[in-house]
């Protein structure tokens, strides 16, 4: 069928055709490094990862570029508020560069733990101010800019297709606009390309420019850096949906005004992760990070698995109950893969290569590919993964071969799972579990199923799973990699 993607530009599913056959240029807006990423932000980066991995899986050579914003991002995307970096640096009594370095490292720590592959190019805004100045000069030469109150602005009225991405109508926006009006702006949507003395005399980082000593606006960095590394036209640009009306709209305006060409062909936007009553935001504080989840006993991959269970274009409601169910589901997935691996003889041929899969495994893989090609449907892709792992009559080596291939996209680390070294079971714990199992067997005999279930559920809540088989009831820890060896109870 071929890859189809939902393009925000045009709001429709479209067949994907790269500019150069077989190659994809892909830019995803990176973090502003003034704080830890919250788990909503991480949804956006897991999404970028799914885009890159899916394209590679489908045979494209991908160049993935991501920026690090370390200057110019104000608390309002429309040039209002304070500079996020400067504010944090002042609060912590650190330099802006120290803050940037610390949170950039923390960001990649998180993305590594989520099995997010590193982009091919990671570019810092502060290293590319020269490129931004060159881009702004081009805009100035073509008459798209004006100076007011010490800032250089982009004049959106000079760019007739302004707002196409967001389907904004400028005249409607102007009446009853929510945009805070900066008296220097000719149109409410005009935005700053270069700040000089109008804001933040104390701005830590400043550069010389034809418009005076100052610093670049936030939007211009993405235009300048993406074009530097991907050329003046490229295939895919991604980000969260909040960026559609301002940031991405402004990126398009500057880029296309400067080059006179179509800049990006496919715009992909992930929906939000919703926490409790509303949107999670770094600026509002009180947000959850990956560390919050890890400290509460979750593996980062539980969170990845939770995210992949929702389609990127649907809002996802975060709750610990939902995360618990993702954790339990991933634990059984891990257990299933380990059990299959134990059936594939060590020293033998190992998992079956894709080209040699049996018809049933091949059919699953085809369905998996179709799910990915259908606008990156990770929920359906995961269903196919489960399908092959559970399918009756498929040799273990074929099931594993197909599952590992699917994991090139899903990134759940299936091929590198290891059963933990068997450590001795704590005898007191083993005795307690055995006593509970015996009590459950007795309860069943007495047809007291409520008691039997409550024993099983009580153990499950403690991470201990009971399995009833022909040889009796055995138990194991719910994580695939359990800290202690599984025990065996007396038989019924
Ligand atoms: P920022 O650092 O604020 O530019 O955000 C980084 C990325 O996270 C951007 O692509 C945002 O669109 C995205 N984002 C922010 N909040 C959420 C959320 N709650 N759910 C999903 N994506 C988000
Ligand atoms: Zn951007």
PDB file of N, CA, C and O in Angstrom, residues 171-224:
ATOM      1  N   UNK A 171      -7.906  38.207   9.371  1.00  0.00           N
ATOM      2  CA  UNK A 171      -8.867  39.250   9.758  1.00  0.00           C
ATOM      3  C   UNK A 171      -9.688  38.819  10.967  1.00  0.00           C
ATOM      4  O   UNK A 171      -9.968  39.609  11.861  1.00  0.00           O
ATOM      5  N   UNK A 172     -10.059  37.515  11.016  1.00  0.00           N
ATOM      6  CA  UNK A 172     -10.827  37.044  12.184  1.00  0.00           C
ATOM      7  C   UNK A 172      -9.983  37.111  13.449  1.00  0.00           C
ATOM      8  O   UNK A 172     -10.458  37.441  14.516  1.00  0.00           O
ATOM      9  N   UNK A 173      -8.711  36.760  13.275  1.00  0.00           N
ATOM     10  CA  UNK A 173      -7.821  36.767  14.426  1.00  0.00           C
ATOM     11  C   UNK A 173      -7.678  38.170  15.006  1.00  0.00           C
ATOM     12  O   UNK A 173      -7.546  38.339  16.199  1.00  0.00           O
ATOM     13  N   UNK A 174      -7.705  39.151  14.076  1.00  0.00           N
ATOM     14  CA  UNK A 174      -7.442  40.505  14.559  1.00  0.00           C
ATOM     15  C   UNK A 174      -8.569  41.019  15.443  1.00  0.00           C
ATOM     16  O   UNK A 174      -8.332  41.688  16.419  1.00  0.00           O
ATOM     17  N   UNK A 175      -9.809  40.678  15.078  1.00  0.00           N
ATOM     18  CA  UNK A 175     -10.888  41.109  15.964  1.00  0.00           C
ATOM     19  C   UNK A 175     -11.055  40.044  17.037  1.00  0.00           C
ATOM     20  O   UNK A 175     -11.105  38.867  16.737  1.00  0.00           O
ATOM     21  N   UNK A 176     -11.131  40.478  18.257  1.00  0.00           N
ATOM     22  CA  UNK A 176     -11.317  39.530  19.356  1.00  0.00           C
ATOM     23  C   UNK A 176     -10.131  38.616  19.555  1.00  0.00           C
ATOM     24  O   UNK A 176     -10.274  37.512  20.062  1.00  0.00           O
ATOM     25  N   UNK A 177      -8.951  39.056  19.126  1.00  0.00           N
ATOM     26  CA  UNK A 177      -7.769  38.209  19.256  1.00  0.00           C
ATOM     27  C   UNK A 177      -7.391  37.997  20.712  1.00  0.00           C
ATOM     28  O   UNK A 177      -7.540  38.886  21.545  1.00  0.00           O
ATOM     29  N   UNK A 178      -6.886  36.792  20.996  1.00  0.00           N
ATOM     30  CA  UNK A 178      -6.408  36.514  22.351  1.00  0.00           C
ATOM     31  C   UNK A 178      -4.956  36.948  22.498  1.00  0.00           C
ATOM     32  O   UNK A 178      -4.395  36.898  23.572  1.00  0.00           O
ATOM     33  N   UNK A 179      -4.352  37.272  21.345  1.00  0.00           N
ATOM     34  CA  UNK A 179      -2.919  37.554  21.376  1.00  0.00           C
ATOM     35  C   UNK A 179      -2.649  38.874  22.108  1.00  0.00           C
ATOM     36  O   UNK A 179      -3.270  39.898  21.810  1.00  0.00           O
ATOM     37  N   UNK A 180      -1.745  38.802  23.047  1.00  0.00           N
ATOM     38  CA  UNK A 180      -1.387  40.002  23.807  1.00  0.00           C
ATOM     39  C   UNK A 180      -0.756  41.002  22.835  1.00  0.00           C
ATOM     40  O   UNK A 180       0.131  40.645  22.072  1.00  0.00           O
ATOM     41  N   UNK A 181      -1.248  42.221  22.849  1.00  0.00           N
ATOM     42  CA  UNK A 181      -0.764  43.141  21.828  1.00  0.00           C
ATOM     43  C   UNK A 181       0.507  43.854  22.281  1.00  0.00           C
ATOM     44  O   UNK A 181       0.556  44.456  23.337  1.00  0.00           O
ATOM     45  N   UNK A 182       1.506  43.710  21.444  1.00  0.00           N
ATOM     46  CA  UNK A 182       2.766  44.407  21.637  1.00  0.00           C
ATOM     47  C   UNK A 182       2.609  45.671  20.781  1.00  0.00           C
ATOM     48  O   UNK A 182       2.383  45.581  19.572  1.00  0.00           O
ATOM     49  N   UNK A 183       2.674  46.824  21.430  1.00  0.00           N
ATOM     50  CA  UNK A 183       2.374  48.079  20.737  1.00  0.00           C
ATOM     51  C   UNK A 183       3.276  48.299  19.524  1.00  0.00           C
ATOM     52  O   UNK A 183       2.938  49.040  18.605  1.00  0.00           O
ATOM     53  N   UNK A 184       4.421  47.632  19.494  1.00  0.00           N
ATOM     54  CA  UNK A 184       5.323  47.815  18.365  1.00  0.00           C
ATOM     55  C   UNK A 184       4.887  47.048  17.116  1.00  0.00           C
ATOM     56  O   UNK A 184       5.360  47.310  16.024  1.00  0.00           O
ATOM     57  N   UNK A 185       4.011  46.098  17.290  1.00  0.00           N
ATOM     58  CA  UNK A 185       3.655  45.238  16.155  1.00  0.00           C
ATOM     59  C   UNK A 185       2.634  45.913  15.250  1.00  0.00           C
ATOM     60  O   UNK A 185       1.654  46.473  15.722  1.00  0.00           O
ATOM     61  N   UNK A 186       2.874  45.760  13.923  1.00  0.00           N
ATOM     62  CA  UNK A 186       1.900  46.312  12.976  1.00  0.00           C
ATOM     63  C   UNK A 186       0.678  45.410  12.888  1.00  0.00           C
ATOM     64  O   UNK A 186      -0.427  45.861  12.659  1.00  0.00           O
ATOM     65  N   UNK A 187       0.887  44.108  12.999  1.00  0.00           N
ATOM     66  CA  UNK A 187      -0.209  43.132  12.989  1.00  0.00           C
ATOM     67  C   UNK A 187      -0.018  42.273  14.231  1.00  0.00           C
ATOM     68  O   UNK A 187       1.118  41.968  14.598  1.00  0.00           O
ATOM     69  N   UNK A 188      -1.119  41.838  14.857  1.00  0.00           N
ATOM     70  CA  UNK A 188      -0.946  41.076  16.108  1.00  0.00           C
ATOM     71  C   UNK A 188      -0.096  39.825  15.943  1.00  0.00           C
ATOM     72  O   UNK A 188       0.578  39.412  16.872  1.00  0.00           O
ATOM     73  N   UNK A 189      -0.104  39.222  14.747  1.00  0.00           N
ATOM     74  CA  UNK A 189       0.680  37.979  14.556  1.00  0.00           C
ATOM     75  C   UNK A 189       2.135  38.237  14.205  1.00  0.00           C
ATOM     76  O   UNK A 189       2.906  37.277  14.106  1.00  0.00           O
ATOM     77  N   UNK A 190       2.511  39.463  13.974  1.00  0.00           N
ATOM     78  CA  UNK A 190       3.922  39.733  13.675  1.00  0.00           C
ATOM     79  C   UNK A 190       4.769  39.209  14.819  1.00  0.00           C
ATOM     80  O   UNK A 190       4.316  39.174  15.968  1.00  0.00           O
ATOM     81  N   UNK A 191       5.973  38.779  14.482  1.00  0.00           N
ATOM     82  CA  UNK A 191       6.791  38.191  15.544  1.00  0.00           C
ATOM     83  C   UNK A 191       8.234  38.668  15.419  1.00  0.00           C
ATOM     84  O   UNK A 191       8.667  39.117  14.356  1.00  0.00           O
ATOM     85  N   UNK A 192       8.944  38.540  16.509  1.00  0.00           N
ATOM     86  CA  UNK A 192      10.289  39.095  16.573  1.00  0.00           C
ATOM     87  C   UNK A 192      11.303  38.149  15.928  1.00  0.00           C
ATOM     88  O   UNK A 192      11.328  36.954  16.212  1.00  0.00           O
ATOM     89  N   UNK A 193      12.103  38.708  15.051  1.00  0.00           N
ATOM     90  CA  UNK A 193      13.209  37.958  14.452  1.00  0.00           C
ATOM     91  C   UNK A 193      14.487  38.210  15.244  1.00  0.00           C
ATOM     92  O   UNK A 193      15.320  37.332  15.406  1.00  0.00           O
ATOM     93  N   UNK A 194      14.606  39.446  15.702  1.00  0.00           N
ATOM     94  CA  UNK A 194      15.817  39.817  16.442  1.00  0.00           C
ATOM     95  C   UNK A 194      15.463  40.813  17.552  1.00  0.00           C
ATOM     96  O   UNK A 194      14.840  41.830  17.276  1.00  0.00           O
ATOM     97  N   UNK A 195      15.800  40.474  18.768  1.00  0.00           N
ATOM     98  CA  UNK A 195      15.571  41.364  19.906  1.00  0.00           C
ATOM     99  C   UNK A 195      16.831  42.202  20.154  1.00  0.00           C
ATOM    100  O   UNK A 195      17.939  41.658  20.131  1.00  0.00           O
ATOM    101  N   UNK A 196      16.631  43.507  20.400  1.00  0.00           N
ATOM    102  CA  UNK A 196      17.807  44.260  20.892  1.00  0.00           C
ATOM    103  C   UNK A 196      17.459  44.806  22.266  1.00  0.00           C
ATOM    104  O   UNK A 196      17.298  44.033  23.190  1.00  0.00           O
ATOM    105  N   UNK A 197      17.317  46.093  22.359  1.00  0.00           N
ATOM    106  CA  UNK A 197      17.227  46.606  23.729  1.00  0.00           C
ATOM    107  C   UNK A 197      15.816  46.648  24.298  1.00  0.00           C
ATOM    108  O   UNK A 197      15.620  46.994  25.444  1.00  0.00           O
ATOM    109  N   UNK A 198      14.817  46.286  23.508  1.00  0.00           N
ATOM    110  CA  UNK A 198      13.463  46.473  24.025  1.00  0.00           C
ATOM    111  C   UNK A 198      13.156  45.565  25.207  1.00  0.00           C
ATOM    112  O   UNK A 198      12.382  45.889  26.069  1.00  0.00           O
ATOM    113  N   UNK A 199      13.760  44.403  25.212  1.00  0.00           N
ATOM    114  CA  UNK A 199      13.451  43.466  26.290  1.00  0.00           C
ATOM    115  C   UNK A 199      14.741  43.009  26.946  1.00  0.00           C
ATOM    116  O   UNK A 199      15.733  42.789  26.270  1.00  0.00           O
ATOM    117  N   UNK A 200      14.680  42.785  28.207  1.00  0.00           N
ATOM    118  CA  UNK A 200      15.745  42.093  28.925  1.00  0.00           C
ATOM    119  C   UNK A 200      17.125  42.672  28.677  1.00  0.00           C
ATOM    120  O   UNK A 200      17.959  42.081  28.015  1.00  0.00           O
ATOM    121  N   UNK A 201      17.326  43.839  29.198  1.00  0.00           N
ATOM    122  CA  UNK A 201      18.650  44.444  29.094  1.00  0.00           C
ATOM    123  C   UNK A 201      19.677  43.494  29.705  1.00  0.00           C
ATOM    124  O   UNK A 201      20.846  43.523  29.368  1.00  0.00           O
ATOM    125  N   UNK A 202      19.182  42.640  30.611  1.00  0.00           N
ATOM    126  CA  UNK A 202      20.111  41.750  31.305  1.00  0.00           C
ATOM    127  C   UNK A 202      20.279  40.420  30.573  1.00  0.00           C
ATOM    128  O   UNK A 202      20.822  39.467  31.118  1.00  0.00           O
ATOM    129  N   UNK A 203      19.787  40.296  29.355  1.00  0.00           N
ATOM    130  CA  UNK A 203      19.924  39.039  28.607  1.00  0.00           C
ATOM    131  C   UNK A 203      21.385  38.615  28.618  1.00  0.00           C
ATOM    132  O   UNK A 203      22.270  39.357  28.201  1.00  0.00           O
ATOM    133  N   UNK A 204      21.637  37.417  29.102  1.00  0.00           N
ATOM    134  CA  UNK A 204      23.017  36.982  29.318  1.00  0.00           C
ATOM    135  C   UNK A 204      23.768  36.820  28.009  1.00  0.00           C
ATOM    136  O   UNK A 204      24.939  37.187  27.894  1.00  0.00           O
ATOM    137  N   UNK A 205      23.102  36.251  27.028  1.00  0.00           N
ATOM    138  CA  UNK A 205      23.800  35.959  25.781  1.00  0.00           C
ATOM    139  C   UNK A 205      23.359  36.964  24.733  1.00  0.00           C
ATOM    140  O   UNK A 205      22.166  37.062  24.450  1.00  0.00           O
ATOM    141  N   UNK A 206      24.331  37.674  24.180  1.00  0.00           N
ATOM    142  CA  UNK A 206      24.001  38.641  23.145  1.00  0.00           C
ATOM    143  C   UNK A 206      25.030  38.565  22.035  1.00  0.00           C
ATOM    144  O   UNK A 206      26.189  38.265  22.278  1.00  0.00           O
ATOM    145  N   UNK A 207      24.580  38.854  20.837  1.00  0.00           N
ATOM    146  CA  UNK A 207      25.460  38.783  19.677  1.00  0.00           C
ATOM    147  C   UNK A 207      25.347  40.098  18.891  1.00  0.00           C
ATOM    148  O   UNK A 207      24.275  40.721  18.880  1.00  0.00           O
ATOM    149  N   UNK A 208      26.454  40.445  18.190  1.00  0.00           N
ATOM    150  CA  UNK A 208      26.388  41.602  17.296  1.00  0.00           C
ATOM    151  C   UNK A 208      25.578  41.213  16.076  1.00  0.00           C
ATOM    152  O   UNK A 208      25.634  40.055  15.638  1.00  0.00           O
ATOM    153  N   UNK A 209      24.848  42.178  15.546  1.00  0.00           N
ATOM    154  CA  UNK A 209      24.076  41.893  14.328  1.00  0.00           C
ATOM    155  C   UNK A 209      23.865  43.210  13.600  1.00  0.00           C
ATOM    156  O   UNK A 209      24.082  44.275  14.182  1.00  0.00           O
ATOM    157  N   UNK A 210      23.405  43.157  12.350  1.00  0.00           N
ATOM    158  CA  UNK A 210      23.143  44.416  11.623  1.00  0.00           C
ATOM    159  C   UNK A 210      22.068  45.246  12.302  1.00  0.00           C
ATOM    160  O   UNK A 210      21.923  46.438  12.028  1.00  0.00           O
ATOM    161  N   UNK A 211      21.278  44.677  13.208  1.00  0.00           N
ATOM    162  CA  UNK A 211      20.181  45.402  13.864  1.00  0.00           C
ATOM    163  C   UNK A 211      20.542  45.798  15.293  1.00  0.00           C
ATOM    164  O   UNK A 211      19.689  46.225  16.056  1.00  0.00           O
ATOM    165  N   UNK A 212      21.781  45.606  15.623  1.00  0.00           N
ATOM    166  CA  UNK A 212      22.220  45.950  16.973  1.00  0.00           C
ATOM    167  C   UNK A 212      22.535  44.696  17.761  1.00  0.00           C
ATOM    168  O   UNK A 212      22.205  43.578  17.358  1.00  0.00           O
ATOM    169  N   UNK A 213      23.193  44.917  18.892  1.00  0.00           N
ATOM    170  CA  UNK A 213      23.566  43.799  19.748  1.00  0.00           C
ATOM    171  C   UNK A 213      22.292  43.222  20.383  1.00  0.00           C
ATOM    172  O   UNK A 213      21.471  43.961  20.908  1.00  0.00           O
ATOM    173  N   UNK A 214      22.140  41.920  20.305  1.00  0.00           N
ATOM    174  CA  UNK A 214      20.912  41.344  20.850  1.00  0.00           C
ATOM    175  C   UNK A 214      20.900  39.846  20.659  1.00  0.00           C
ATOM    176  O   UNK A 214      21.960  39.202  20.672  1.00  0.00           O
ATOM    177  N   UNK A 215      19.705  39.318  20.467  1.00  0.00           N
ATOM    178  CA  UNK A 215      19.600  37.858  20.350  1.00  0.00           C
ATOM    179  C   UNK A 215      18.391  37.497  19.488  1.00  0.00           C
ATOM    180  O   UNK A 215      17.467  38.303  19.336  1.00  0.00           O
ATOM    181  N   UNK A 216      18.405  36.280  18.931  1.00  0.00           N
ATOM    182  CA  UNK A 216      17.363  35.925  17.966  1.00  0.00           C
ATOM    183  C   UNK A 216      16.054  35.552  18.637  1.00  0.00           C
ATOM    184  O   UNK A 216      16.036  35.112  19.784  1.00  0.00           O
ATOM    185  N   UNK A 217      14.970  35.676  17.890  1.00  0.00           N
ATOM    186  CA  UNK A 217      13.667  35.159  18.336  1.00  0.00           C
ATOM    187  C   UNK A 217      13.708  33.634  18.284  1.00  0.00           C
ATOM    188  O   UNK A 217      14.584  33.040  17.649  1.00  0.00           O
ATOM    189  N   UNK A 218      12.747  33.024  18.927  1.00  0.00           N
ATOM    190  CA  UNK A 218      12.753  31.560  19.033  1.00  0.00           C
ATOM    191  C   UNK A 218      12.464  30.887  17.693  1.00  0.00           C
ATOM    192  O   UNK A 218      13.130  29.924  17.293  1.00  0.00           O
ATOM    193  N   UNK A 219      11.458  31.411  16.973  1.00  0.00           N
ATOM    194  CA  UNK A 219      11.016  30.707  15.758  1.00  0.00           C
ATOM    195  C   UNK A 219      12.114  30.625  14.716  1.00  0.00           C
ATOM    196  O   UNK A 219      12.235  29.625  14.008  1.00  0.00           O
ATOM    197  N   UNK A 220      12.927  31.664  14.640  1.00  0.00           N
ATOM    198  CA  UNK A 220      13.897  31.728  13.539  1.00  0.00           C
ATOM    199  C   UNK A 220      14.960  30.638  13.659  1.00  0.00           C
ATOM    200  O   UNK A 220      15.540  30.200  12.680  1.00  0.00           O
ATOM    201  N   UNK A 221      15.171  30.165  14.866  1.00  0.00           N
ATOM    202  CA  UNK A 221      16.227  29.150  15.015  1.00  0.00           C
ATOM    203  C   UNK A 221      15.862  27.861  14.280  1.00  0.00           C
ATOM    204  O   UNK A 221      16.710  27.242  13.646  1.00  0.00           O
ATOM    205  N   UNK A 222      14.587  27.467  14.354  1.00  0.00           N
ATOM    206  CA  UNK A 222      14.209  26.207  13.706  1.00  0.00           C
ATOM    207  C   UNK A 222      14.307  26.344  12.188  1.00  0.00           C
ATOM    208  O   UNK A 222      14.736  25.417  11.499  1.00  0.00           O
ATOM    209  N   UNK A 223      13.921  27.507  11.658  1.00  0.00           N
ATOM    210  CA  UNK A 223      14.029  27.699  10.210  1.00  0.00           C
ATOM    211  C   UNK A 223      15.495  27.639   9.775  1.00  0.00           C
ATOM    212  O   UNK A 223      15.853  26.947   8.818  1.00  0.00           O
ATOM    213  N   UNK A 224      16.336  28.372  10.495  1.00  0.00           N
ATOM    214  CA  UNK A 224      17.743  28.465  10.071  1.00  0.00           C
ATOM    215  C   UNK A 224      18.450  27.118  10.194  1.00  0.00           C
ATOM    216  O   UNK A 224      19.168  26.691   9.282  1.00  0.00           O
TER     217      UNK A 224
END
